[in-house]
PDB file of C-alpha atoms in Angstrom:
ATOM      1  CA  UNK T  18      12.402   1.270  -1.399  1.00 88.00           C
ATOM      2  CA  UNK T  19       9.410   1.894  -3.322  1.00 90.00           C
ATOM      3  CA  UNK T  20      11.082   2.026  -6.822  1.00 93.00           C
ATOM      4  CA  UNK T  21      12.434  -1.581  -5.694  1.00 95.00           C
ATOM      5  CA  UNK T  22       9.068  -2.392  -5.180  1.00 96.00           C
ATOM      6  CA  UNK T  23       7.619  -1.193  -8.119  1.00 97.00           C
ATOM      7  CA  UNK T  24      10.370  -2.945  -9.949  1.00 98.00           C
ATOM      8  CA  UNK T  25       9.710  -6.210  -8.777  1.00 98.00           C
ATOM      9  CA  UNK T  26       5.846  -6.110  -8.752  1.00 98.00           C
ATOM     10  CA  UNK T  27       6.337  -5.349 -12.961  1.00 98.00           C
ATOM     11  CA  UNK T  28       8.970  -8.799 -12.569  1.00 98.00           C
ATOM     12  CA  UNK T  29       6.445 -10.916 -10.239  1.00 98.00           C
ATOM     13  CA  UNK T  30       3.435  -9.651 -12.602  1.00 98.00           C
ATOM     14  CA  UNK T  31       5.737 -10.784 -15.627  1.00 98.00           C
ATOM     15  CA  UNK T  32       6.553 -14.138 -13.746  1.00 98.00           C
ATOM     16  CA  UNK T  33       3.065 -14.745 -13.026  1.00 98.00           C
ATOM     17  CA  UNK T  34       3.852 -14.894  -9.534  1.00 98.00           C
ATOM     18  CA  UNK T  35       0.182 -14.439  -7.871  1.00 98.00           C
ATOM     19  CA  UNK T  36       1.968 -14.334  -3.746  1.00 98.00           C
ATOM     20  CA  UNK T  37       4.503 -11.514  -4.874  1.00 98.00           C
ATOM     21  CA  UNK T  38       2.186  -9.436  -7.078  1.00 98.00           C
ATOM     22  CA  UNK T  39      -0.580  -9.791  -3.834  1.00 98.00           C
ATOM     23  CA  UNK T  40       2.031  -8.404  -1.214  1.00 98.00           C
ATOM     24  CA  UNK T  41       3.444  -6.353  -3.640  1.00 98.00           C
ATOM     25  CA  UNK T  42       0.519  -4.548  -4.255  1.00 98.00           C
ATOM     26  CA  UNK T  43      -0.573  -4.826  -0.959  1.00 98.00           C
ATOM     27  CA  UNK T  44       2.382  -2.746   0.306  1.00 97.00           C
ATOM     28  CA  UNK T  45       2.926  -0.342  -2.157  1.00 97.00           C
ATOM     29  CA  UNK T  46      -1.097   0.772  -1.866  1.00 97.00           C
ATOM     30  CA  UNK T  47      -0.193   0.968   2.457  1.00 97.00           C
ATOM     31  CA  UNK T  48       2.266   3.353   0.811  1.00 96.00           C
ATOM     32  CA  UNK T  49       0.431   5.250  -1.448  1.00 94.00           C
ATOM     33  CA  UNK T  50      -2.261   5.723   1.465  1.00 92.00           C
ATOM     34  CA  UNK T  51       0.450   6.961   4.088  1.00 92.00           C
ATOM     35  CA  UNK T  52       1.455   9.750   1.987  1.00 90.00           C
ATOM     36  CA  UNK T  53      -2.507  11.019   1.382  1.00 87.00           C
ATOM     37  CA  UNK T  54      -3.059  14.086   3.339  1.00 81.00           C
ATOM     38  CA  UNK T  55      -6.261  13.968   5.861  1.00 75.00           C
ATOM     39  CA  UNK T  56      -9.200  15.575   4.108  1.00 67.00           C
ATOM     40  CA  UNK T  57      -9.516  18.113   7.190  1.00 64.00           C
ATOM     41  CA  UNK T  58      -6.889  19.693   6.033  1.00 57.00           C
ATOM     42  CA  UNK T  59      -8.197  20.464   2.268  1.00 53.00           C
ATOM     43  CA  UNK T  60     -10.488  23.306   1.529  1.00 53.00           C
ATOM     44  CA  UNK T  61     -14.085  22.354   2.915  1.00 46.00           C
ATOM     45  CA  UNK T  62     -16.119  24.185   0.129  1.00 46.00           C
ATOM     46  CA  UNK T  63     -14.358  25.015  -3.577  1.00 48.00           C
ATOM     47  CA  UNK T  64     -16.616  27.056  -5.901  1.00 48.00           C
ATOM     48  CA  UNK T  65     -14.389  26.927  -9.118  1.00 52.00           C
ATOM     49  CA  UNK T  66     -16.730  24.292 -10.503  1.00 48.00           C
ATOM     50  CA  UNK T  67     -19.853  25.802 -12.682  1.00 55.00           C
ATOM     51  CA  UNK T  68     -22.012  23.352 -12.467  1.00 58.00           C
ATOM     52  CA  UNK T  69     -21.010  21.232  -9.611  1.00 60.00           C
ATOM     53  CA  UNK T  70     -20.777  22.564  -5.655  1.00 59.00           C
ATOM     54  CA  UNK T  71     -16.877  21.650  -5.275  1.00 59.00           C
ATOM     55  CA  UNK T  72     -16.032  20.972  -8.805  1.00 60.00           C
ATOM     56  CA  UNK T  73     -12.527  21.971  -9.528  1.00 58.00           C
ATOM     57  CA  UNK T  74     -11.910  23.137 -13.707  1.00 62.00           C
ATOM     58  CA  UNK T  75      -8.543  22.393 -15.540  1.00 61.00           C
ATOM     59  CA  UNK T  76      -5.800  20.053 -16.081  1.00 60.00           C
ATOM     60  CA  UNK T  77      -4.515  18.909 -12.440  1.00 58.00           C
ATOM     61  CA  UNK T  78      -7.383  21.786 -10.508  1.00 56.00           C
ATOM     62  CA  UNK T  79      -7.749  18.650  -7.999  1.00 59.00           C
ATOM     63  CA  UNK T  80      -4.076  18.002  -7.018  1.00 64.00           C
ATOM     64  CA  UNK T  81      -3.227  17.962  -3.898  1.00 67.00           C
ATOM     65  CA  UNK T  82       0.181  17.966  -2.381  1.00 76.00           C
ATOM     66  CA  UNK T  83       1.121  14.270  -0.685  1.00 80.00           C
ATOM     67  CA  UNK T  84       2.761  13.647   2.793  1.00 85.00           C
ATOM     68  CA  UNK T  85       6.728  13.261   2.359  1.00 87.00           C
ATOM     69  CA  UNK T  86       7.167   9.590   3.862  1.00 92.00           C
ATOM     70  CA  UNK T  87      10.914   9.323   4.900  1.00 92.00           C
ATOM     71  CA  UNK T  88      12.731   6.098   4.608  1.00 92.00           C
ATOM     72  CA  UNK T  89      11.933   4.885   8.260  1.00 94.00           C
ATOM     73  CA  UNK T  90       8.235   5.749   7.720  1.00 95.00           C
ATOM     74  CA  UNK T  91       8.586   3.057   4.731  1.00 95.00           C
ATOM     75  CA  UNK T  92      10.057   0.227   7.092  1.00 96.00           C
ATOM     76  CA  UNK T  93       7.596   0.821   9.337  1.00 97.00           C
ATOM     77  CA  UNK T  94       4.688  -0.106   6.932  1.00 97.00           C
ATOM     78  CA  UNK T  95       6.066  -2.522   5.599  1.00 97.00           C
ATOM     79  CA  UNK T  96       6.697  -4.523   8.874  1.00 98.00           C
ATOM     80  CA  UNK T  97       3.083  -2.962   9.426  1.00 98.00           C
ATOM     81  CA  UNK T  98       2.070  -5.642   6.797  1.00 98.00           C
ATOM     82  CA  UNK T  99       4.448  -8.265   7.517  1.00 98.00           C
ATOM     83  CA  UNK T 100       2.920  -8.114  10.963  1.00 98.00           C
ATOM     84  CA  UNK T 101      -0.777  -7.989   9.534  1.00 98.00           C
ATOM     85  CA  UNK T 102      -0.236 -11.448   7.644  1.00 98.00           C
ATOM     86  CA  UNK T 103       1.373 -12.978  10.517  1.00 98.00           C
ATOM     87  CA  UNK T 104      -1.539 -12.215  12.573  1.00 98.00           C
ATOM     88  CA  UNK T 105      -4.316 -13.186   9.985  1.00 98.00           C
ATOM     89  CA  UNK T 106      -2.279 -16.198   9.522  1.00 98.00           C
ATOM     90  CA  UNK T 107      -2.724 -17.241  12.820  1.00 98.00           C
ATOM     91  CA  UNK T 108      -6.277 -16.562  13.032  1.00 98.00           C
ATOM     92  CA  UNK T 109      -6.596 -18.638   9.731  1.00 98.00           C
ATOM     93  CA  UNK T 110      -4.449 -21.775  11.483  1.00 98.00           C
ATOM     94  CA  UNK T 111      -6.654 -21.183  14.323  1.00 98.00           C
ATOM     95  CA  UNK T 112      -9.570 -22.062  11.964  1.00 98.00           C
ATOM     96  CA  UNK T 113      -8.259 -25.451  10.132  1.00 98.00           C
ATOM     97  CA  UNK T 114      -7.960 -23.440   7.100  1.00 98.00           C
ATOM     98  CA  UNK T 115      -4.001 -23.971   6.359  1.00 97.00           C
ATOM     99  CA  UNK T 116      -3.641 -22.888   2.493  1.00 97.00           C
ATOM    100  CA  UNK T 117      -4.668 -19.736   3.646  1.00 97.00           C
ATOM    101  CA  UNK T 118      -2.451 -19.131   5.872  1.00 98.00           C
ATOM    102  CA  UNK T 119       0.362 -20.684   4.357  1.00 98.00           C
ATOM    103  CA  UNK T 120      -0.838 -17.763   1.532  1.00 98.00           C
ATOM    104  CA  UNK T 121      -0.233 -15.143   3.817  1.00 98.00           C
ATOM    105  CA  UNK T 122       2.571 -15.952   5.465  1.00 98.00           C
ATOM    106  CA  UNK T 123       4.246 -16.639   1.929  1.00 98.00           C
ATOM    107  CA  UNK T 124       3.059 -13.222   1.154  1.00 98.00           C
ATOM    108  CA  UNK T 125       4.746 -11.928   4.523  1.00 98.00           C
ATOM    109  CA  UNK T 126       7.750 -13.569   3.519  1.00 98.00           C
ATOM    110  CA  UNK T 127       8.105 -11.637   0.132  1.00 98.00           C
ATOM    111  CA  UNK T 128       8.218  -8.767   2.313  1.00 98.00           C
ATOM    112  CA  UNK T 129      10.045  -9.415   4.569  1.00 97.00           C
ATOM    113  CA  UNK T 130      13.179  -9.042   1.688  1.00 96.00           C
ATOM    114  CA  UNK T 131      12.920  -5.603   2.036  1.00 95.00           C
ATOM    115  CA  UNK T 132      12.992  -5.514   5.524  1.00 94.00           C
ATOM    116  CA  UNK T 133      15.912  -7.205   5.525  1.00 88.00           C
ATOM    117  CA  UNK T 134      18.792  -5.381   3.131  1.00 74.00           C
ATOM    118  CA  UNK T 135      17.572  -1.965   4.873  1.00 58.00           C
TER     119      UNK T 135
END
């Protein structure tokens, strides 16, 4: 699912399409975020550095290995951010401030493709 998405954030950017490349982006950071691992589980203290208290030296020294998100983790944040919009929405309709809304729950919509042919 995220190549899909990639693919048609580079089409939506290309389009001009401001509501696609917002979700878009939107989701595939809630991606990218999922698969970070928790810094409690990284070395507290490195001492490679010279100069700097836990500096790492050298071409990729800083890497760190990323969560494996299956393909049911990657439903689940996306409807995370469908769900998100549709709540903000709300709160926005609540407050007489309708374009806003109507932003996010066209933004919820362009999601909600992928949610749907999965």
């Amino acid at each position: 699912m995220r190549t899909e998405l990639r693919r048609d954030l580079t089409t939506a950017m290309k389009a001009k399409d401001r509501t696609a490349v917002a979700a878009l982006r939107s989701a595939l950071a809630a991606i990218d975020n999922a698969e970070a691992v928790p810094s409690d589980s990284l070395d507290a203290v490195a001492t490679d550095g010279e100069h700097v208290a836990g500096a790492h030296v050298g071409l990729g020294a800083a890497d760190v290995a990323r969560r494996v998100l299956t393909d049911g983790d990657v439903r689940s944040i996306i409807e995370s951010e469908v769900h998100e919009r549709d709540a903000a929405a709300e709160k926005y309709e609540a407050m007489d401030r309708a374009d806003d809304a109507l932003r996010l729950r066209s933004e919820g919509d362009v999601l909600r493709r992928y949610l749907a042919h999965t």
